[in-house]
Amino acid sequence: MPSSTVEDYLKAIFQLSRKSTDGKRVALGAVSEQLGLTAGTVTTMMKHLQSEDFVSYEPRRGVTLRESGEKAALQVLRRHRLIEAFLVDIMKLDWADVHEEAEILEHAISDKLIQRIDEMLGHPSHDPHGDPIPTATGEMDNATFAALADVESGHYQLMRVSRDDSEYLKWLSSHSLHPGQALQLVSRDHFAGVITLKVADAEPIQIGETAAQALLVKKC
Amino acid sequence: MPSSTVEDYLKAIFQLSRKSTDGKRVALGAVSEQLGLTAGTVTTMMKHLQSEDFVSYEPRRGVTLRESGEKAALQVLRRHRLIEAFLVDIMKLDWADVHEEAEILEHAISDKLIQRIDEMLGHPSHDPHGDPIPTATGEMDNATFAALADVESGHYQLMRVSRDDSEYLKWLSSHSLHPGQALQLVSRDHFAGVITLKVADAEPIQIGETAAQALLVKKC
DNA sequence: ACCTCTACTTTGAGTAGTCAAACTAAATAA
DNA sequence: TTATTTAGTTTGACTACTCAAAGTAGAGGT
């Protein structure tokens, strides 16, 4: 059983490895950035994770998850996402507040309780941010979507919000921008970096490219 | 914000202090016993807790909680007991399995979530073992009850079960012995140390004095 | 008054995780 | 090719918690 510290490292490496250009290799700097730790701390931990067979680590080149590391990361992700879904659907907490809570609970909840939560929710496939929930055996849907920032005018469905900060999520909420929501990209000003979109039949709203980067959409 | 280790110490001291014969003073041996730690570890920690103003510690005489220590202990107890109630009433987990889970979650759940749980349960006054739940401001009902082991024949109501081990609780369950349950002490054999009792209109059951020590009852 | 036992304290050491600061390899620029 | 910058590594130190084992204070027995 990895400690909760180790779980955090594995989760970070897993998530960074999905965006990696170089195979699934992750630079240690990205890990220290993500976890808010110094570079030296991360180097030390990589050696330890290697000795525990969670990762393979090549000095100065980066780390990749080994099988047991990936398995552990998927379990943490599963717990995290089921907890988020639970907190929103059953506990009726605000979408925007749920991430931090889950960040802690993911290390504290037993398998038995996670299983119970999964049942109560009817084995959901996605969490409130639209992220896929790995199964108990570690399968995960790996569909990818285009960012609203990279897409032309047309009709879309919001599939995923890939950003956790609470203020941003509150703002999305206030404009009914939840996963599943249909929206229309009305126009974009490439020079100003501003996108105009319509959600249902509300007034059109303006959104910057950075904010649009986190909105993952599917054409429809 | 005390660490979860410190919370465990404070909770242990609080609970031991209620059984203390010497005012509210608790012997360090009792603490190390309760927490499963060596005596030296506890001595070290007592100095630390004193320096943090949680307890007052007199070498070789014992510890008593100071105000902030008692407050912290009551908050932990509140979280623990609300979590137990939540796991039984909402999550439908077995009474017997809930203690261990709560032992961990009590250190991981935020105030916001505890508040939500409290609302969902309708501000319960007691947990599934019949233990009183301290209020958010730290008030706690301190009613005491006699142990079934110390009481004569007659009709009683089971008010509290003061033991956490899962096997024991499973056995109680199987005989419908939950807090609130009416029961009759039919007879007792002081020499054999065996008590005969009837629960509702089931067959009479036999129970030893040790087991009866954890069953706290009210005459009725 | 002395001895002994028990409960407690002290000491020295270990684990897990962290940082700051000095150092170094390798990529990039000149 | 050499110099500079950047990313990563090493070292020494610290915090929080723990144990084992050696030492001691004080209560009770003789």
JSON list of N, CA, C and O (backbone and C1' of nucleotides) in Angstrom, two decimals, chain B residues 28-29 43 47 57 60, chain C residues 7-12:
[
{"chain": "B", "resi": 28, "resn": "LEU", "atom": "N", "xyz": [-0.10, 8.21, 32.05]},
{"chain": "B", "resi": 28, "resn": "LEU", "atom": "CA", "xyz": [0.46, 8.05, 30.70]},
{"chain": "B", "resi": 28, "resn": "LEU", "atom": "C", "xyz": [0.38, 6.60, 30.23]},
{"chain": "B", "resi": 28, "resn": "LEU", "atom": "O", "xyz": [0.24, 6.35, 29.04]},
{"chain": "B", "resi": 29, "resn": "GLY", "atom": "N", "xyz": [0.46, 5.69, 31.17]},
{"chain": "B", "resi": 29, "resn": "GLY", "atom": "CA", "xyz": [0.35, 4.28, 30.83]},
{"chain": "B", "resi": 29, "resn": "GLY", "atom": "C", "xyz": [-0.97, 3.97, 30.15]},
{"chain": "B", "resi": 29, "resn": "GLY", "atom": "O", "xyz": [-1.03, 3.19, 29.19]},
{"chain": "B", "resi": 43, "resn": "THR", "atom": "N", "xyz": [5.48, 9.87, 26.63]},
{"chain": "B", "resi": 43, "resn": "THR", "atom": "CA", "xyz": [6.13, 10.91, 27.44]},
{"chain": "B", "resi": 43, "resn": "THR", "atom": "C", "xyz": [6.59, 12.06, 26.55]},
{"chain": "B", "resi": 43, "resn": "THR", "atom": "O", "xyz": [6.32, 13.23, 26.83]},
{"chain": "B", "resi": 47, "resn": "LYS", "atom": "N", "xyz": [5.09, 16.23, 26.49]},
{"chain": "B", "resi": 47, "resn": "LYS", "atom": "CA", "xyz": [5.84, 17.49, 26.58]},
{"chain": "B", "resi": 47, "resn": "LYS", "atom": "C", "xyz": [5.46, 18.40, 25.42]},
{"chain": "B", "resi": 47, "resn": "LYS", "atom": "O", "xyz": [5.31, 19.61, 25.59]},
{"chain": "B", "resi": 57, "resn": "TYR", "atom": "N", "xyz": [0.81, 18.82, 31.95]},
{"chain": "B", "resi": 57, "resn": "TYR", "atom": "CA", "xyz": [1.49, 17.55, 32.17]},
{"chain": "B", "resi": 57, "resn": "TYR", "atom": "C", "xyz": [2.41, 17.69, 33.38]},
{"chain": "B", "resi": 57, "resn": "TYR", "atom": "O", "xyz": [3.28, 18.56, 33.41]},
{"chain": "B", "resi": 60, "resn": "ARG", "atom": "N", "xyz": [5.39, 12.14, 35.91]},
{"chain": "B", "resi": 60, "resn": "ARG", "atom": "CA", "xyz": [5.08, 11.02, 36.79]},
{"chain": "B", "resi": 60, "resn": "ARG", "atom": "C", "xyz": [3.71, 11.09, 37.46]},
{"chain": "B", "resi": 60, "resn": "ARG", "atom": "O", "xyz": [3.31, 10.17, 38.13]},
{"chain": "C", "resi": 7, "resn": "DA", "atom": "P", "xyz": [2.49, -0.76, 36.38]},
{"chain": "C", "resi": 7, "resn": "DA", "atom": "O5'", "xyz": [2.89, 0.78, 36.30]},
{"chain": "C", "resi": 7, "resn": "DA", "atom": "C5'", "xyz": [2.64, 1.64, 37.40]},
{"chain": "C", "resi": 7, "resn": "DA", "atom": "C4'", "xyz": [3.35, 2.93, 37.11]},
{"chain": "C", "resi": 7, "resn": "DA", "atom": "C3'", "xyz": [3.09, 3.42, 35.69]},
{"chain": "C", "resi": 7, "resn": "DA", "atom": "O3'", "xyz": [2.73, 4.79, 35.78]},
{"chain": "C", "resi": 7, "resn": "DA", "atom": "C1'", "xyz": [5.43, 3.27, 36.10]},
{"chain": "C", "resi": 8, "resn": "DC", "atom": "P", "xyz": [2.39, 5.63, 34.52]},
{"chain": "C", "resi": 8, "resn": "DC", "atom": "O5'", "xyz": [3.76, 6.38, 34.21]},
{"chain": "C", "resi": 8, "resn": "DC", "atom": "C5'", "xyz": [4.29, 7.26, 35.20]},
{"chain": "C", "resi": 8, "resn": "DC", "atom": "C4'", "xyz": [5.73, 7.57, 34.85]},
{"chain": "C", "resi": 8, "resn": "DC", "atom": "C3'", "xyz": [5.92, 8.28, 33.51]},
{"chain": "C", "resi": 8, "resn": "DC", "atom": "O3'", "xyz": [6.17, 9.65, 33.81]},
{"chain": "C", "resi": 8, "resn": "DC", "atom": "C1'", "xyz": [7.63, 6.68, 33.99]},
{"chain": "C", "resi": 9, "resn": "DT", "atom": "P", "xyz": [6.68, 10.63, 32.67]},
{"chain": "C", "resi": 9, "resn": "DT", "atom": "O5'", "xyz": [8.26, 10.33, 32.59]},
{"chain": "C", "resi": 9, "resn": "DT", "atom": "C5'", "xyz": [9.09, 10.67, 33.70]},
{"chain": "C", "resi": 9, "resn": "DT", "atom": "C4'", "xyz": [10.55, 10.63, 33.29]},
{"chain": "C", "resi": 9, "resn": "DT", "atom": "C3'", "xyz": [10.89, 11.48, 32.06]},
{"chain": "C", "resi": 9, "resn": "DT", "atom": "O3'", "xyz": [12.05, 12.24, 32.41]},
{"chain": "C", "resi": 9, "resn": "DT", "atom": "C1'", "xyz": [11.64, 9.26, 31.74]},
{"chain": "C", "resi": 10, "resn": "DT", "atom": "P", "xyz": [12.66, 13.31, 31.39]},
{"chain": "C", "resi": 10, "resn": "DT", "atom": "O5'", "xyz": [13.96, 12.55, 30.82]},
{"chain": "C", "resi": 10, "resn": "DT", "atom": "C5'", "xyz": [14.79, 11.81, 31.70]},
{"chain": "C", "resi": 10, "resn": "DT", "atom": "C4'", "xyz": [15.86, 11.08, 30.90]},
{"chain": "C", "resi": 10, "resn": "DT", "atom": "C3'", "xyz": [16.41, 11.83, 29.70]},
{"chain": "C", "resi": 10, "resn": "DT", "atom": "O3'", "xyz": [17.83, 11.87, 29.86]},
{"chain": "C", "resi": 10, "resn": "DT", "atom": "C1'", "xyz": [15.77, 9.63, 29.07]},
{"chain": "C", "resi": 11, "resn": "DT", "atom": "P", "xyz": [18.79, 12.66, 28.84]},
{"chain": "C", "resi": 11, "resn": "DT", "atom": "O5'", "xyz": [19.33, 11.55, 27.82]},
{"chain": "C", "resi": 11, "resn": "DT", "atom": "C5'", "xyz": [19.81, 10.32, 28.33]},
{"chain": "C", "resi": 11, "resn": "DT", "atom": "C4'", "xyz": [20.04, 9.36, 27.18]},
{"chain": "C", "resi": 11, "resn": "DT", "atom": "C3'", "xyz": [20.56, 10.03, 25.91]},
{"chain": "C", "resi": 11, "resn": "DT", "atom": "O3'", "xyz": [21.74, 9.34, 25.53]},
{"chain": "C", "resi": 11, "resn": "DT", "atom": "C1'", "xyz": [18.75, 8.60, 25.41]},
{"chain": "C", "resi": 12, "resn": "DG", "atom": "P", "xyz": [22.70, 9.93, 24.38]},
{"chain": "C", "resi": 12, "resn": "DG", "atom": "O5'", "xyz": [22.53, 8.84, 23.21]},
{"chain": "C", "resi": 12, "resn": "DG", "atom": "C5'", "xyz": [22.43, 7.44, 23.55]},
{"chain": "C", "resi": 12, "resn": "DG", "atom": "C4'", "xyz": [21.98, 6.70, 22.31]},
{"chain": "C", "resi": 12, "resn": "DG", "atom": "C3'", "xyz": [22.45, 7.36, 21.01]},
{"chain": "C", "resi": 12, "resn": "DG", "atom": "O3'", "xyz": [22.82, 6.31, 20.11]},
{"chain": "C", "resi": 12, "resn": "DG", "atom": "C1'", "xyz": [20.10, 7.20, 20.99]}
]
